Amino acid sequence: MPSTSIGNNREVMSSQTSTDPLLILSSALQTAFEAVAGRTGVDPVIRSSDRADAQANGALGLAKELGQNPRQVAEAVLAECAGLAGICSSVEVAGPGFLNLVFSNDFLSRLLNEVASDPRVGIGTVPSKRVVIDYSAPNVAKEMHVGHLRTTVIGDSLVRMLSFVGHEVIRENHIGDWGTPFGMLIEHLLDLGETQAADHLSLGDLDGFYKQARTKFDADETFQDRARSRVVLLQSGDAETRRLWNLLVNLSTHHFNAVYKLLGVLLTDDDLMGESAYNDLLPQVVNRLDKLGLLQQSAGADVVFPPGYTNREGEPLPLIVQKGQGGFNYATSDLACVIDRVERLQADLLLYVVGSPQAQHLAMVFDVARMAGWLVEPNEAVHVAFGNVLGSDRKIMKSRSGDPLKFIDLIEEAVSRADAAIAAKNPDLSETERHEIARMVGIGSVKYADLSTDRVRDYVFDWERMLSFDGNTAPYLQYAHARICSIFRRADISRVSVRDVVPTLVEPQERELALALLAFNAAVVDTIDKYSPHRLCTYLYDLATTFTAFYEHCPVLKDGYESTRQSRLALCDLTARVLNQGLALLGIETPEQM
RNA sequence: GCCCACGUAGCUCAGUGGAUAGAGCGUCUGCCUCCGGAGCAGAAGGUCGUAGGUCCGAUUCCUACCGUGGGCGCCA
């Protein structure tokens, strides 16, 4: 099975000192399986299990290869299991040939202690790749709206995770700052007068400006002519036109930055790489395709026919790289991006966090780039596709006015709803504290709601559900974290003081919590492997519910035995750190009280 | 018409080539001298869209069909 280049790093991880018990077990058990099979490269097929800590399913597959009964194979593997001393306290054959495995408590305690002493709480690093990630991409002279939410939030989370495991990540915000609409926008700017237009725009009413220009364009033919000739001036580099264009771009990026800052994503002006940046490369794209013999004429346009695509009539579908009238389009620009990212930036991997409707377009662009030899293994491009945000009517979310919901309004509503909920539940907080916590909870809720469902699916935007303190939500996870902080506050014990404690695992809830904590690295690896942040969310939610069960059954401060208290405090501290780190990888902050 | 994605409990969603498919909400029943009840324990609720196929084993992989959404040459 082909795996994307970044994620498949389990082998690398296992060669380091891993703290993942399943990984250690797998590697130990592989030796036993290989002895029985008489060959190398046997996968023990380790899975977590509801009947033990883990189960090995490898015997069932191996039985066929050896022509033996699966149970016999499992028995034979069991006989070779001397290497599991120090890892498992129990190994038994069950059912048709499963091996049920129980970790020894000492083994788990030792691993927990190792993780607790690691500032990265068990997350390993991998050989570094240079990754360009294309996300957010709002349009100049248009307000950011709910349609930009997913690409911005998912992209930001992937950036954080990829960087954390050691990749060199280059963020690219491919803003829409070029093309025919700019003739119209610049002419409208001139009509209003620069000063007045700037006031208008700096008030944040970007959409109003755009709509006025559009209305005028649709109604007034002389304005259309002015707009068209202004585009020509812009593209030919006319200084005055460029100055006016710059004005529009600067006013817009000012707005973008305000949104990014409020939302807490990493994008800055340094990451801007708009369409205009590739303008000079566009003729070269066509020339290079021509020299390679890939270019064809079709209905007056210059096109490339990547195999495997057909149109409505069943005829080959072209990728148009130069229009009939000579202009370039977004395919040209996207090909220029590939060239720039591979040849100038020397990227190993190109990620495109772009909505699913663009799947065919991007597939064609990538195919043409491969045909042209610009995208060559092991370099690769991946479309990190995502579905729509839907309203309660299951249609694409709109505001009351019918326009897409503005990003700013969305964030403000989230924060004010969170503020009200916190005020009701914790009236003792000062107003300043409450506002700060509301910001973390409100924005965290929106981000988490977006990240916690499989990105390929559409999801229904629901304020009540995302801000609920129950279920798979940001507030639930943040609350679990805050409650742990509260334990340490109440006991007046420093978090750091318990980090060298080796926890003792006695109660089943302590073991469950230990197993959950030690699965953090695997969750992150899996998330990166599939570019699917919801996998990390699922893990964190499971950790939080496991912690809650522990908290319910295992009194931390009231136990009466100092050693138990120390051990449980160590488990608490580590849980809080994993929650904090995990949410941080999603771009979500964790307050110490709520 | 062709192509792509999706279809799992009443609702919103996880999950997997392996044993008995999970969670939250909602419904029902218990638990309170409880470190934050923003909780815990339990019950009910499913032919995993339908029909075939591969496999020792399929909800998972393959094919067809049905349903929903999207895409299908000069917008980006």
mmCIF file with all atom_site columns, C-alpha atoms (C1' of nucleotides) in Angstrom, chain A residues 51 60 64 98 100 275 298-299 312 318 320 323-324 330 394 453-454 465 469-470 479 483 486 490 534 541 551-552 556-557, chain B residues 1-2 6-7 12-16 18-20 23-25 34-40 56 70-76:
data_model
loop_
_atom_site.group_PDB
_atom_site.id
_atom_site.type_symbol
_atom_site.label_atom_id
_atom_site.label_alt_id
_atom_site.label_comp_id
_atom_site.label_asym_id
_atom_site.label_entity_id
_atom_site.label_seq_id
_atom_site.pdbx_PDB_ins_code
_atom_site.Cartn_x
_atom_site.Cartn_y
_atom_site.Cartn_z
_atom_site.occupancy
_atom_site.B_iso_or_equiv
_atom_site.pdbx_formal_charge
_atom_site.auth_seq_id
_atom_site.auth_comp_id
_atom_site.auth_asym_id
_atom_site.auth_atom_id
_atom_site.pdbx_PDB_model_num
ATOM 1  C CA    . ARG A 1 51  ? -10.213 -8.216  26.020  1.00 0.00 ? 51  ARG A CA    1
ATOM 2  C CA    . LEU A 1 60  ? -4.374  -16.155 11.402  1.00 0.00 ? 60  LEU A CA    1
ATOM 3  C CA    . LYS A 1 64  ? -2.458  -20.088 5.635   1.00 0.00 ? 64  LYS A CA    1
ATOM 4  C CA    . PHE A 1 98  ? -5.494  -14.489 18.591  1.00 0.00 ? 98  PHE A CA    1
ATOM 5  C CA    . ASN A 1 100 ? -4.169  -11.660 23.961  1.00 0.00 ? 100 ASN A CA    1
ATOM 6  C CA    . GLU A 1 275 ? -1.300  34.973  -7.551  1.00 0.00 ? 275 GLU A CA    1
ATOM 7  C CA    . SER A 1 298 ? -7.698  23.242  -29.117 1.00 0.00 ? 298 SER A CA    1
ATOM 8  C CA    . ALA A 1 299 ? -10.522 25.605  -29.995 1.00 0.00 ? 299 ALA A CA    1
ATOM 9  C CA    . ARG A 1 312 ? -19.526 15.802  -21.183 1.00 0.00 ? 312 ARG A CA    1
ATOM 10 C CA    . PRO A 1 318 ? -7.838  19.586  -21.717 1.00 0.00 ? 318 PRO A CA    1
ATOM 11 C CA    . ILE A 1 320 ? -6.127  25.156  -20.614 1.00 0.00 ? 320 ILE A CA    1
ATOM 12 C CA    . LYS A 1 323 ? -6.757  31.251  -23.275 1.00 0.00 ? 323 LYS A CA    1
ATOM 13 C CA    . GLY A 1 324 ? -7.931  31.992  -26.817 1.00 0.00 ? 324 GLY A CA    1
ATOM 14 C CA    . TYR A 1 330 ? -5.582  29.607  -12.783 1.00 0.00 ? 330 TYR A CA    1
ATOM 15 C CA    . ARG A 1 394 ? -27.985 21.319  5.733   1.00 0.00 ? 394 ARG A CA    1
ATOM 16 C CA    . THR A 1 453 ? -14.945 15.640  12.041  1.00 0.00 ? 453 THR A CA    1
ATOM 17 C CA    . ASP A 1 454 ? -13.327 13.855  9.169   1.00 0.00 ? 454 ASP A CA    1
ATOM 18 C CA    . ARG A 1 465 ? -23.092 21.566  20.247  1.00 0.00 ? 465 ARG A CA    1
ATOM 19 C CA    . PHE A 1 469 ? -19.177 21.167  27.968  1.00 0.00 ? 469 PHE A CA    1
ATOM 20 C CA    . ASP A 1 470 ? -20.232 17.589  27.237  1.00 0.00 ? 470 ASP A CA    1
ATOM 21 C CA    . TYR A 1 479 ? -12.361 21.703  31.266  1.00 0.00 ? 479 TYR A CA    1
ATOM 22 C CA    . ARG A 1 483 ? -9.786  20.659  36.573  1.00 0.00 ? 483 ARG A CA    1
ATOM 23 C CA    . SER A 1 486 ? -7.316  23.070  40.041  1.00 0.00 ? 486 SER A CA    1
ATOM 24 C CA    . ARG A 1 490 ? -5.884  23.297  45.854  1.00 0.00 ? 490 ARG A CA    1
ATOM 25 C CA    . HIS A 1 534 ? -9.843  14.729  13.611  1.00 0.00 ? 534 HIS A CA    1
ATOM 26 C CA    . TYR A 1 541 ? -11.409 13.105  23.681  1.00 0.00 ? 541 TYR A CA    1
ATOM 27 C CA    . TYR A 1 551 ? -10.736 11.038  38.535  1.00 0.00 ? 551 TYR A CA    1
ATOM 28 C CA    . GLU A 1 552 ? -14.053 9.618   39.625  1.00 0.00 ? 552 GLU A CA    1
ATOM 29 C CA    . VAL A 1 556 ? -6.000  12.011  44.290  1.00 0.00 ? 556 VAL A CA    1
ATOM 30 C CA    . LEU A 1 557 ? -5.680  14.217  47.343  1.00 0.00 ? 557 LEU A CA    1
ATOM 31 C "C1'" . G   B 2 1   ? -24.219 10.916  -19.770 1.00 0.00 ? 1   G   B "C1'" 1
ATOM 32 C "C1'" . C   B 2 2   ? -19.176 10.395  -17.563 1.00 0.00 ? 2   C   B "C1'" 1
ATOM 33 C "C1'" . C   B 2 6   ? -20.100 10.585  0.967   1.00 0.00 ? 6   C   B "C1'" 1
ATOM 34 C "C1'" . G   B 2 7   ? -24.203 6.945   3.013   1.00 0.00 ? 7   G   B "C1'" 1
ATOM 35 C "C1'" . U   B 2 12  ? -24.644 14.715  15.406  1.00 0.00 ? 12  U   B "C1'" 1
ATOM 36 C "C1'" . C   B 2 13  ? -20.497 11.806  14.506  1.00 0.00 ? 13  C   B "C1'" 1
ATOM 37 C "C1'" . A   B 2 14  ? -16.160 8.054   15.463  1.00 0.00 ? 14  A   B "C1'" 1
ATOM 38 C "C1'" . G   B 2 15  ? -14.162 3.257   13.981  1.00 0.00 ? 15  G   B "C1'" 1
ATOM 39 C "C1'" . U   B 2 16  ? -12.019 -1.395  11.764  1.00 0.00 ? 16  U   B "C1'" 1
ATOM 40 C "C1'" . G   B 2 18  ? -10.549 -10.269 12.778  1.00 0.00 ? 18  G   B "C1'" 1
ATOM 41 C "C1'" . A   B 2 19  ? -13.803 -12.168 18.428  1.00 0.00 ? 19  A   B "C1'" 1
ATOM 42 C "C1'" . U   B 2 20  ? -19.840 -8.995  20.966  1.00 0.00 ? 20  U   B "C1'" 1
ATOM 43 C "C1'" . A   B 2 23  ? -19.228 7.947   21.670  1.00 0.00 ? 23  A   B "C1'" 1
ATOM 44 C "C1'" . G   B 2 24  ? -22.063 12.523  22.587  1.00 0.00 ? 24  G   B "C1'" 1
ATOM 45 C "C1'" . C   B 2 25  ? -26.955 14.521  22.509  1.00 0.00 ? 25  C   B "C1'" 1
ATOM 46 C "C1'" . C   B 2 34  ? -18.592 14.309  45.825  1.00 0.00 ? 34  C   B "C1'" 1
ATOM 47 C "C1'" . C   B 2 35  ? -10.343 16.632  45.158  1.00 0.00 ? 35  C   B "C1'" 1
ATOM 48 C "C1'" . G   B 2 36  ? -14.803 21.620  40.318  1.00 0.00 ? 36  G   B "C1'" 1
ATOM 49 C "C1'" . G   B 2 37  ? -22.076 17.092  39.459  1.00 0.00 ? 37  G   B "C1'" 1
ATOM 50 C "C1'" . A   B 2 38  ? -19.520 21.040  33.706  1.00 0.00 ? 38  A   B "C1'" 1
ATOM 51 C "C1'" . G   B 2 39  ? -19.864 14.076  36.975  1.00 0.00 ? 39  G   B "C1'" 1
ATOM 52 C "C1'" . C   B 2 40  ? -20.250 8.537   37.362  1.00 0.00 ? 40  C   B "C1'" 1
ATOM 53 C "C1'" . C   B 2 56  ? -10.577 -18.874 6.800   1.00 0.00 ? 56  C   B "C1'" 1
ATOM 54 C "C1'" . G   B 2 70  ? -19.810 18.119  -6.132  1.00 0.00 ? 70  G   B "C1'" 1
ATOM 55 C "C1'" . G   B 2 71  ? -17.056 18.360  -10.854 1.00 0.00 ? 71  G   B "C1'" 1
ATOM 56 C "C1'" . C   B 2 72  ? -17.119 17.916  -16.244 1.00 0.00 ? 72  C   B "C1'" 1
ATOM 57 C "C1'" . G   B 2 73  ? -12.611 23.661  -21.975 1.00 0.00 ? 73  G   B "C1'" 1
ATOM 58 C "C1'" . C   B 2 74  ? -11.081 29.283  -21.963 1.00 0.00 ? 74  C   B "C1'" 1
ATOM 59 C "C1'" . C   B 2 75  ? -14.083 32.229  -13.661 1.00 0.00 ? 75  C   B "C1'" 1
ATOM 60 C "C1'" . A   B 2 76  ? -10.634 31.306  -9.645  1.00 0.00 ? 76  A   B "C1'" 1
#
